[in-house]
Amino acid sequence: MADKARTVSKGTVRQTNLAWRRLGRAFRLYISRAQLAGAVLLAVLGFATTAQVQSLRADDEFATADRPDLIQMLDGLQQRTRRLEAEISELEQAKAELASGADRTRTAVEQAETRARTLGILAGTLPASGPGIRLTISDSQSAVTASLILNTIEELRDAGAEAIEINDKVRVVAGSYVLDGQGGILVDGLLIPPPYTIDAIGDARTLSTAMRIPGGVVDEVAQKGGLATVLEPRSVQIDSLHRPVAPRYARPAPEKESGSNK
Amino acid sequence: MIATIGLFVGVIAGLLLQPSVPLWLQPYLPIAVVAALDAVFGGVRALVDGIFDDKVFFVSFIGNVLVAALIVYLGDQLGVGAQLSTGVVVVLGIRIFSNMAAIRRRLFKA
């Protein structure tokens, strides 16, 4: 019995050794067709495995994440998208508001500038040029009085003169006054000696007609012994400026709610 | 020995070249790799059994890869690609383990 057992164990040992020997022989360095075939196929296997692993690693973690994780991620991303979209729309609204605000501001500034120019010409704080007439009143006998000049100014205004200047020195504005003075007339405190040259910007034909109308300025001056001539130059230049003073008494009235004065 | 060197050469080439798997190959490559692994273990088992034959090894390797790819392709066409892939991996895994067990029995008698 013991003998038999020994032979069995011996056999298994031999068999084990045989398997090891075969394995060892396979690992010895020698060239055979089997070795070459194994080499080629194993190279292909190694290459494919590495490529696959690398591609998975090159992909991101999503490729290996399981479904609940992916759903959670997707959910989070969707929430973020919604939040960011809301933010985008908010910002776009703000941008549109700012743009329209800027537009409004620019329009307001343009309107204000236009108005300032208009008012500047009306108030005599800006030089003006344009069509008009040049009325020259020569007065050798000191017969032309301040009231005649005032009349002339009124006539010019009636005829639509937009800017008036006397002797290239004084701009006639709403608050201008005319007085008789020594050796001439006083306009806004400034002595103007004759001859008087009145420049007026407006429709030249209307203005000259108003001057030449029978019984008008030209006639009146002629009656008093002076000589009035009306020229219609292509362009009348008015350079003298009125220096505005702040009103002492008048204040801007608080605007009414209807805002009629826009 | 040369076979082992071949394996290392393949791995190093894969690491160095950093090949990008083409899109059409992407569903098949993992299964093909597992199938090839099964063929390799079968080859080692034949080796320790003393019945290794390079022709058989070659044919089983290529055949395994092709059949695995075919099954995945068929599964994709049938709409059960994922399940079929899992099935193939399970079967191949079982085969690998049984081969491994046989090798172990041969080498260690245990």
GROMACS .gro file of C-alpha atoms in nm:
model
  372
    1MET     CA    1   0.000   0.000   0.000
    2ALA     CA    2   0.270   0.238   0.100
    3ASP     CA    3   0.462   0.146  -0.210
    4LYS     CA    4   0.166   0.217  -0.427
    5ALA     CA    5   0.109   0.551  -0.260
    6ARG     CA    6   0.471   0.639  -0.317
    7THR     CA    7   0.448   0.559  -0.686
    8VAL     CA    8   0.136   0.772  -0.716
    9SER     CA    9   0.305   1.062  -0.543
   10LYS     CA   10   0.611   1.007  -0.755
   11GLY     CA   11   0.392   1.014  -1.066
   12THR     CA   12   0.227   1.338  -0.967
   13VAL     CA   13   0.565   1.491  -0.892
   14ARG     CA   14   0.685   1.384  -1.230
   15GLN     CA   15   0.375   1.520  -1.394
   16THR     CA   16   0.412   1.851  -1.213
   17ASN     CA   17   0.774   1.867  -1.316
   18LEU     CA   18   0.672   1.793  -1.671
   19ALA     CA   19   0.430   2.084  -1.672
   20TRP     CA   20   0.692   2.316  -1.524
   21ARG     CA   21   0.951   2.189  -1.766
   22ARG     CA   22   0.717   2.258  -2.059
   23LEU     CA   23   0.655   2.605  -1.928
   24GLY     CA   24   1.026   2.661  -1.873
   25ARG     CA   25   1.105   2.536  -2.220
   26ALA     CA   26   0.853   2.776  -2.364
   27PHE     CA   27   1.025   3.060  -2.184
   28ARG     CA   28   1.368   2.968  -2.307
   29LEU     CA   29   1.507   3.197  -2.570
   30TYR     CA   30   1.482   3.014  -2.894
   31ILE     CA   31   1.314   3.080  -3.220
   32SER     CA   32   1.039   2.860  -3.341
   33ARG     CA   33   0.724   2.906  -3.540
   34ALA     CA   34   0.516   2.865  -3.227
   35GLN     CA   35   0.719   3.131  -3.048
   36LEU     CA   36   0.688   3.369  -3.338
   37ALA     CA   37   0.313   3.312  -3.369
   38GLY     CA   38   0.273   3.370  -2.995
   39ALA     CA   39   0.491   3.678  -3.017
   40VAL     CA   40   0.289   3.831  -3.297
   41LEU     CA   41  -0.047   3.754  -3.141
   42LEU     CA   42   0.059   3.868  -2.796
   43ALA     CA   43   0.199   4.189  -2.946
   44VAL     CA   44  -0.134   4.250  -3.111
   45LEU     CA   45  -0.310   4.175  -2.783
   46GLY     CA   46  -0.084   4.408  -2.585
   47PHE     CA   47  -0.120   4.682  -2.839
   48ALA     CA   48  -0.498   4.651  -2.851
   49THR     CA   49  -0.528   4.640  -2.474
   50THR     CA   50  -0.310   4.945  -2.428
   51ALA     CA   51  -0.495   5.132  -2.698
   52GLN     CA   52  -0.828   5.051  -2.537
   53VAL     CA   53  -0.710   5.152  -2.190
   54GLN     CA   54  -0.557   5.469  -2.324
   55SER     CA   55  -0.871   5.560  -2.515
   56LEU     CA   56  -1.079   5.508  -2.202
   57ARG     CA   57  -0.839   5.723  -2.006
   58ALA     CA   58  -0.839   5.981  -2.284
   59ASP     CA   59  -1.214   5.985  -2.257
   60ASP     CA   60  -1.324   6.143  -1.939
   61GLU     CA   61  -1.472   5.993  -1.632
   62PHE     CA   62  -1.816   5.983  -1.797
   63ALA     CA   63  -1.729   5.678  -2.002
   64THR     CA   64  -1.695   5.465  -1.691
   65ALA     CA   65  -1.951   5.636  -1.468
   66ASP     CA   66  -2.263   5.433  -1.403
   67ARG     CA   67  -2.614   5.540  -1.486
   68PRO     CA   68  -2.732   5.707  -1.162
   69ASP     CA   69  -2.412   5.909  -1.151
   70LEU     CA   70  -2.459   6.015  -1.510
   71ILE     CA   71  -2.821   6.107  -1.446
   72GLN     CA   72  -2.716   6.311  -1.145
   73MET     CA   73  -2.445   6.484  -1.346
   74LEU     CA   74  -2.686   6.553  -1.628
   75ASP     CA   75  -2.936   6.691  -1.382
   76GLY     CA   76  -2.677   6.918  -1.230
   77LEU     CA   77  -2.565   7.034  -1.571
   78GLN     CA   78  -2.922   7.106  -1.676
   79GLN     CA   79  -2.982   7.306  -1.361
   80ARG     CA   80  -2.664   7.497  -1.423
   81THR     CA   81  -2.766   7.557  -1.782
   82ARG     CA   82  -3.101   7.693  -1.671
   83ARG     CA   83  -2.935   7.917  -1.415
   84LEU     CA   84  -2.682   8.043  -1.666
   85GLU     CA   85  -2.951   8.098  -1.928
   86ALA     CA   86  -3.151   8.301  -1.679
   87GLU     CA   87  -2.838   8.498  -1.607
   88ILE     CA   88  -2.779   8.551  -1.977
   89SER     CA   89  -3.130   8.682  -2.032
   90GLU     CA   90  -3.096   8.909  -1.730
   91LEU     CA   91  -2.770   9.047  -1.854
   92GLU     CA   92  -2.905   9.093  -2.203
   93GLN     CA   93  -3.198   9.282  -2.063
   94ALA     CA   94  -2.964   9.500  -1.862
   95LYS     CA   95  -2.754   9.554  -2.172
   96ALA     CA   96  -3.059   9.651  -2.376
   97GLU     CA   97  -3.167   9.887  -2.102
   98LEU     CA   98  -2.827  10.045  -2.085
   99ALA     CA   99  -2.811  10.075  -2.463
  100SER     CA  100  -3.153  10.237  -2.485
  101GLY     CA  101  -3.059  10.457  -2.190
  102ALA     CA  102  -2.743  10.561  -2.370
  103ASP     CA  103  -2.948  10.627  -2.683
  104ARG     CA  104  -3.193  10.835  -2.486
  105THR     CA  105  -2.909  11.023  -2.321
  106ARG     CA  106  -2.747  11.089  -2.657
  107THR     CA  107  -3.076  11.204  -2.807
  108ALA     CA  108  -3.138  11.424  -2.507
  109VAL     CA  109  -2.789  11.571  -2.536
  110GLU     CA  110  -2.839  11.634  -2.908
  111GLN     CA  111  -3.174  11.797  -2.845
  112ALA     CA  112  -3.028  12.003  -2.565
  113GLU     CA  113  -2.743  12.115  -2.790
  114THR     CA  114  -2.983  12.210  -3.068
  115ARG     CA  115  -3.193  12.397  -2.819
  116ALA     CA  116  -2.889  12.566  -2.670
  117ARG     CA  117  -2.785  12.682  -3.018
  118THR     CA  118  -3.133  12.814  -3.092
  119LEU     CA  119  -3.155  12.985  -2.757
  120GLY     CA  120  -2.802  13.116  -2.790
  121ILE     CA  121  -2.892  13.287  -3.117
  122LEU     CA  122  -3.216  13.420  -2.970
  123ALA     CA  123  -3.046  13.540  -2.653
  124GLY     CA  124  -2.752  13.684  -2.843
  125THR     CA  125  -2.489  13.470  -2.675
  126LEU     CA  126  -2.380  13.302  -2.997
  127PRO     CA  127  -2.255  13.461  -3.316
  128ALA     CA  128  -2.494  13.418  -3.605
  129SER     CA  129  -2.480  13.438  -3.982
  130GLY     CA  130  -2.730  13.397  -4.257
  131PRO     CA  131  -2.934  13.588  -4.513
  132GLY     CA  132  -3.063  13.924  -4.410
  133ILE     CA  133  -3.029  14.294  -4.465
  134ARG     CA  134  -2.792  14.571  -4.373
  135LEU     CA  135  -2.972  14.894  -4.302
  136THR     CA  136  -2.756  15.203  -4.297
  137ILE     CA  137  -2.900  15.525  -4.152
  138SER     CA  138  -2.676  15.822  -4.212
  139ASP     CA  139  -2.770  16.111  -3.992
  140SER     CA  140  -2.571  16.428  -4.051
  141GLN     CA  141  -2.812  16.649  -3.855
  142SER     CA  142  -2.849  16.439  -3.541
  143ALA     CA  143  -3.216  16.404  -3.629
  144VAL     CA  144  -3.235  16.031  -3.574
  145THR     CA  145  -3.350  15.966  -3.222
  146ALA     CA  146  -3.348  15.663  -3.006
  147SER     CA  147  -3.719  15.616  -3.057
  148LEU     CA  148  -3.664  15.595  -3.433
  149ILE     CA  149  -3.399  15.329  -3.383
  150LEU     CA  150  -3.634  15.151  -3.145
  151ASN     CA  151  -3.905  15.168  -3.407
  152THR     CA  152  -3.669  15.026  -3.661
  153ILE     CA  153  -3.583  14.740  -3.430
  154GLU     CA  154  -3.951  14.674  -3.372
  155GLU     CA  155  -4.019  14.679  -3.745
  156LEU     CA  156  -3.736  14.436  -3.803
  157ARG     CA  157  -3.869  14.205  -3.537
  158ASP     CA  158  -4.216  14.226  -3.681
  159ALA     CA  159  -4.070  14.126  -4.015
  160GLY     CA  160  -3.916  13.820  -3.858
  161ALA     CA  161  -3.558  13.922  -3.785
  162GLU     CA  162  -3.391  13.655  -3.580
  163ALA     CA  163  -3.074  13.836  -3.483
  164ILE     CA  164  -3.009  14.209  -3.483
  165GLU     CA  165  -2.686  14.398  -3.439
  166ILE     CA  166  -2.611  14.771  -3.441
  167ASN     CA  167  -2.285  14.903  -3.581
  168ASP     CA  168  -2.118  14.566  -3.542
  169LYS     CA  169  -2.095  14.650  -3.175
  170VAL     CA  170  -2.416  14.579  -2.992
  171ARG     CA  171  -2.633  14.275  -3.018
  172VAL     CA  172  -2.996  14.365  -2.978
  173VAL     CA  173  -3.172  14.115  -2.752
  174ALA     CA  174  -3.502  14.097  -2.568
  175GLY     CA  175  -3.377  14.310  -2.282
  176SER     CA  176  -3.199  14.569  -2.492
  177TYR     CA  177  -3.286  14.933  -2.443
  178VAL     CA  178  -3.220  15.236  -2.656
  179LEU     CA  179  -3.168  15.586  -2.516
  180ASP     CA  180  -3.069  15.920  -2.661
  181GLY     CA  181  -2.714  16.003  -2.578
  182GLN     CA  182  -2.453  16.270  -2.639
  183GLY     CA  183  -2.352  16.250  -3.005
  184GLY     CA  184  -2.545  15.935  -3.077
  185ILE     CA  185  -2.763  15.684  -2.909
  186LEU     CA  186  -2.706  15.456  -2.615
  187VAL     CA  187  -2.781  15.094  -2.675
  188ASP     CA  188  -2.748  14.881  -2.364
  189GLY     CA  189  -2.534  15.154  -2.214
  190LEU     CA  190  -2.297  15.170  -2.509
  191LEU     CA  191  -2.273  15.493  -2.707
  192ILE     CA  192  -2.329  15.438  -3.075
  193PRO     CA  193  -2.238  15.732  -3.297
  194PRO     CA  194  -2.404  15.780  -3.635
  195PRO     CA  195  -2.416  15.654  -3.898
  196TYR     CA  196  -2.610  15.364  -3.770
  197THR     CA  197  -2.570  15.031  -3.936
  198ILE     CA  198  -2.827  14.774  -3.837
  199ASP     CA  199  -2.764  14.413  -3.939
  200ALA     CA  200  -3.061  14.183  -3.925
  201ILE     CA  201  -3.075  13.814  -4.009
  202GLY     CA  202  -3.402  13.690  -4.146
  203ASP     CA  203  -3.584  13.663  -4.475
  204ALA     CA  204  -3.408  13.937  -4.669
  205ARG     CA  205  -3.700  14.022  -4.892
  206THR     CA  206  -3.950  14.049  -4.608
  207LEU     CA  207  -3.709  14.256  -4.406
  208SER     CA  208  -3.625  14.499  -4.686
  209THR     CA  209  -3.991  14.528  -4.779
  210ALA     CA  210  -4.074  14.608  -4.419
  211MET     CA  211  -3.808  14.880  -4.423
  212ARG     CA  212  -3.916  15.030  -4.754
  213ILE     CA  213  -4.288  15.015  -4.696
  214PRO     CA  214  -4.448  15.359  -4.747
  215GLY     CA  215  -4.451  15.530  -4.409
  216GLY     CA  216  -4.194  15.282  -4.287
  217VAL     CA  217  -3.843  15.330  -4.155
  218VAL     CA  218  -3.687  15.451  -4.477
  219ASP     CA  219  -3.961  15.711  -4.525
  220GLU     CA  220  -3.941  15.820  -4.165
  221VAL     CA  221  -3.567  15.870  -4.179
  222ALA     CA  222  -3.603  16.062  -4.500
  223GLN     CA  223  -3.863  16.284  -4.337
  224LYS     CA  224  -3.625  16.361  -4.056
  225GLY     CA  225  -3.357  16.457  -4.300
  226GLY     CA  226  -3.146  16.143  -4.286
  227LEU     CA  227  -3.077  15.881  -4.543
  228ALA     CA  228  -3.160  15.516  -4.500
  229THR     CA  229  -3.030  15.254  -4.741
  230VAL     CA  230  -3.114  14.887  -4.738
  231LEU     CA  231  -2.859  14.636  -4.867
  232GLU     CA  232  -2.926  14.269  -4.913
  233PRO     CA  233  -2.589  14.102  -4.889
  234ARG     CA  234  -2.571  13.732  -4.955
  235SER     CA  235  -2.471  13.666  -4.599
  236VAL     CA  236  -2.497  13.881  -4.292
  237GLN     CA  237  -2.246  13.814  -4.019
  238ILE     CA  238  -2.334  13.906  -3.663
  239ASP     CA  239  -2.039  13.861  -3.431
  240SER     CA  240  -2.107  14.083  -3.134
  241LEU     CA  241  -2.242  13.902  -2.834
  242HIS     CA  242  -2.477  13.991  -2.558
  243ARG     CA  243  -2.344  13.914  -2.215
  244PRO     CA  244  -2.634  13.769  -2.024
  245VAL     CA  245  -2.680  13.857  -1.659
  246ALA     CA  246  -2.862  13.638  -1.418
  247PRO     CA  247  -3.209  13.773  -1.358
  248ARG     CA  248  -3.246  13.931  -1.019
  249TYR     CA  249  -3.614  13.862  -0.966
  250ALA     CA  250  -3.740  13.614  -1.214
  251ARG     CA  251  -3.695  13.249  -1.125
  252PRO     CA  252  -3.796  12.946  -1.326
  253ALA     CA  253  -4.146  12.849  -1.222
  254PRO     CA  254  -4.184  12.491  -1.094
  255GLU     CA  255  -4.282  12.273  -1.385
  256LYS     CA  256  -4.645  12.175  -1.406
  257GLU     CA  257  -4.723  11.809  -1.402
  258SER     CA  258  -4.868  11.820  -1.748
  259GLY     CA  259  -4.519  11.911  -1.862
  260SER     CA  260  -4.645  12.136  -2.139
  261ASN     CA  261  -4.307  12.303  -2.160
  262LYS     CA  262  -4.110  12.018  -2.298
  263MET     CA  263   1.039   3.395  -2.439
  264ILE     CA  264   1.001   3.558  -2.772
  265ALA     CA  265   0.624   3.549  -2.718
  266THR     CA  266   0.665   3.738  -2.388
  267ILE     CA  267   0.893   3.986  -2.560
  268GLY     CA  268   0.622   4.027  -2.823
  269LEU     CA  269   0.371   4.108  -2.551
  270PHE     CA  270   0.597   4.375  -2.406
  271VAL     CA  271   0.671   4.516  -2.749
  272GLY     CA  272   0.298   4.549  -2.810
  273VAL     CA  273   0.234   4.718  -2.477
  274ILE     CA  274   0.523   4.960  -2.522
  275ALA     CA  275   0.417   5.039  -2.877
  276GLY     CA  276   0.067   5.113  -2.751
  277LEU     CA  277   0.204   5.338  -2.478
  278LEU     CA  278   0.441   5.522  -2.709
  279LEU     CA  279   0.217   5.562  -3.011
  280GLN     CA  280  -0.092   5.654  -2.808
  281PRO     CA  281  -0.318   5.527  -3.083
  282SER     CA  282  -0.669   5.662  -3.090
  283VAL     CA  283  -0.919   5.384  -3.140
  284PRO     CA  284  -1.121   5.455  -3.455
  285LEU     CA  285  -1.487   5.507  -3.393
  286TRP     CA  286  -1.609   5.203  -3.583
  287LEU     CA  287  -1.377   4.982  -3.380
  288GLN     CA  288  -1.470   5.120  -3.041
  289PRO     CA  289  -1.757   4.878  -2.957
  290TYR     CA  290  -1.557   4.574  -3.070
  291LEU     CA  291  -1.214   4.633  -2.927
  292PRO     CA  292  -1.287   4.560  -2.559
  293ILE     CA  293  -1.467   4.234  -2.641
  294ALA     CA  294  -1.196   4.142  -2.889
  295VAL     CA  295  -0.933   4.197  -2.623
  296VAL     CA  296  -1.116   3.974  -2.375
  297ALA     CA  297  -1.162   3.707  -2.644
  298ALA     CA  298  -0.792   3.722  -2.730
  299LEU     CA  299  -0.710   3.694  -2.361
  300ASP     CA  300  -0.920   3.379  -2.350
  301ALA     CA  301  -0.727   3.240  -2.647
  302VAL     CA  302  -0.397   3.322  -2.475
  303PHE     CA  303  -0.497   3.142  -2.157
  304GLY     CA  304  -0.615   2.850  -2.363
  305GLY     CA  305  -0.276   2.853  -2.533
  306VAL     CA  306  -0.092   2.852  -2.201
  307ARG     CA  307  -0.309   2.565  -2.085
  308ALA     CA  308  -0.225   2.370  -2.398
  309LEU     CA  309   0.138   2.455  -2.340
  310VAL     CA  310   0.147   2.309  -1.991
  311ASP     CA  311  -0.053   2.011  -2.119
  312GLY     CA  312   0.210   1.958  -2.380
  313ILE     CA  313  -0.036   1.980  -2.664
  314PHE     CA  314   0.039   2.336  -2.772
  315ASP     CA  315   0.013   2.381  -3.142
  316ASP     CA  316   0.089   2.714  -3.301
  317LYS     CA  317  -0.166   2.665  -3.577
  318VAL     CA  318  -0.441   2.591  -3.328
  319PHE     CA  319  -0.334   2.886  -3.119
  320PHE     CA  320  -0.334   3.117  -3.417
  321VAL     CA  321  -0.672   3.000  -3.540
  322SER     CA  322  -0.831   3.013  -3.195
  323PHE     CA  323  -0.691   3.360  -3.134
  324ILE     CA  324  -0.815   3.504  -3.462
  325GLY     CA  325  -1.137   3.302  -3.444
  326ASN     CA  326  -1.213   3.419  -3.091
  327VAL     CA  327  -1.160   3.781  -3.188
  328LEU     CA  328  -1.373   3.755  -3.501
  329VAL     CA  329  -1.655   3.570  -3.329
  330ALA     CA  330  -1.658   3.814  -3.041
  331ALA     CA  331  -1.673   4.107  -3.282
  332LEU     CA  332  -1.945   3.934  -3.480
  333ILE     CA  333  -2.154   3.876  -3.169
  334VAL     CA  334  -2.121   4.239  -3.064
  335TYR     CA  335  -2.208   4.353  -3.415
  336LEU     CA  336  -2.509   4.125  -3.422
  337GLY     CA  337  -2.615   4.245  -3.078
  338ASP     CA  338  -2.585   4.605  -3.192
  339GLN     CA  339  -2.799   4.531  -3.495
  340LEU     CA  340  -3.057   4.354  -3.278
  341GLY     CA  341  -3.058   4.631  -3.022
  342VAL     CA  342  -2.920   4.416  -2.742
  343GLY     CA  343  -2.556   4.505  -2.795
  344ALA     CA  344  -2.487   4.594  -2.432
  345GLN     CA  345  -2.649   4.280  -2.293
  346LEU     CA  346  -2.482   4.055  -2.548
  347SER     CA  347  -2.145   4.217  -2.479
  348THR     CA  348  -2.195   4.150  -2.111
  349GLY     CA  349  -2.285   3.791  -2.188
  350VAL     CA  350  -1.979   3.742  -2.404
  351VAL     CA  351  -1.756   3.891  -2.137
  352VAL     CA  352  -1.909   3.665  -1.873
  353VAL     CA  353  -1.865   3.353  -2.084
  354LEU     CA  354  -1.510   3.443  -2.177
  355GLY     CA  355  -1.437   3.526  -1.815
  356ILE     CA  356  -1.561   3.185  -1.706
  357ARG     CA  357  -1.346   3.022  -1.973
  358ILE     CA  358  -1.045   3.220  -1.863
  359PHE     CA  359  -1.099   3.115  -1.505
  360SER     CA  360  -1.146   2.750  -1.597
  361ASN     CA  361  -0.834   2.759  -1.811
  362MET     CA  362  -0.652   2.924  -1.524
  363ALA     CA  363  -0.776   2.653  -1.291
  364ALA     CA  364  -0.653   2.385  -1.529
  365ILE     CA  365  -0.313   2.551  -1.555
  366ARG     CA  366  -0.297   2.577  -1.179
  367ARG     CA  367  -0.388   2.212  -1.140
  368ARG     CA  368  -0.118   2.116  -1.384
  369LEU     CA  369   0.148   2.326  -1.222
  370PHE     CA  370   0.065   2.284  -0.855
  371LYS     CA  371  -0.158   1.978  -0.849
  372ALA     CA  372  -0.405   2.180  -0.652
   0.00000   0.00000   0.00000
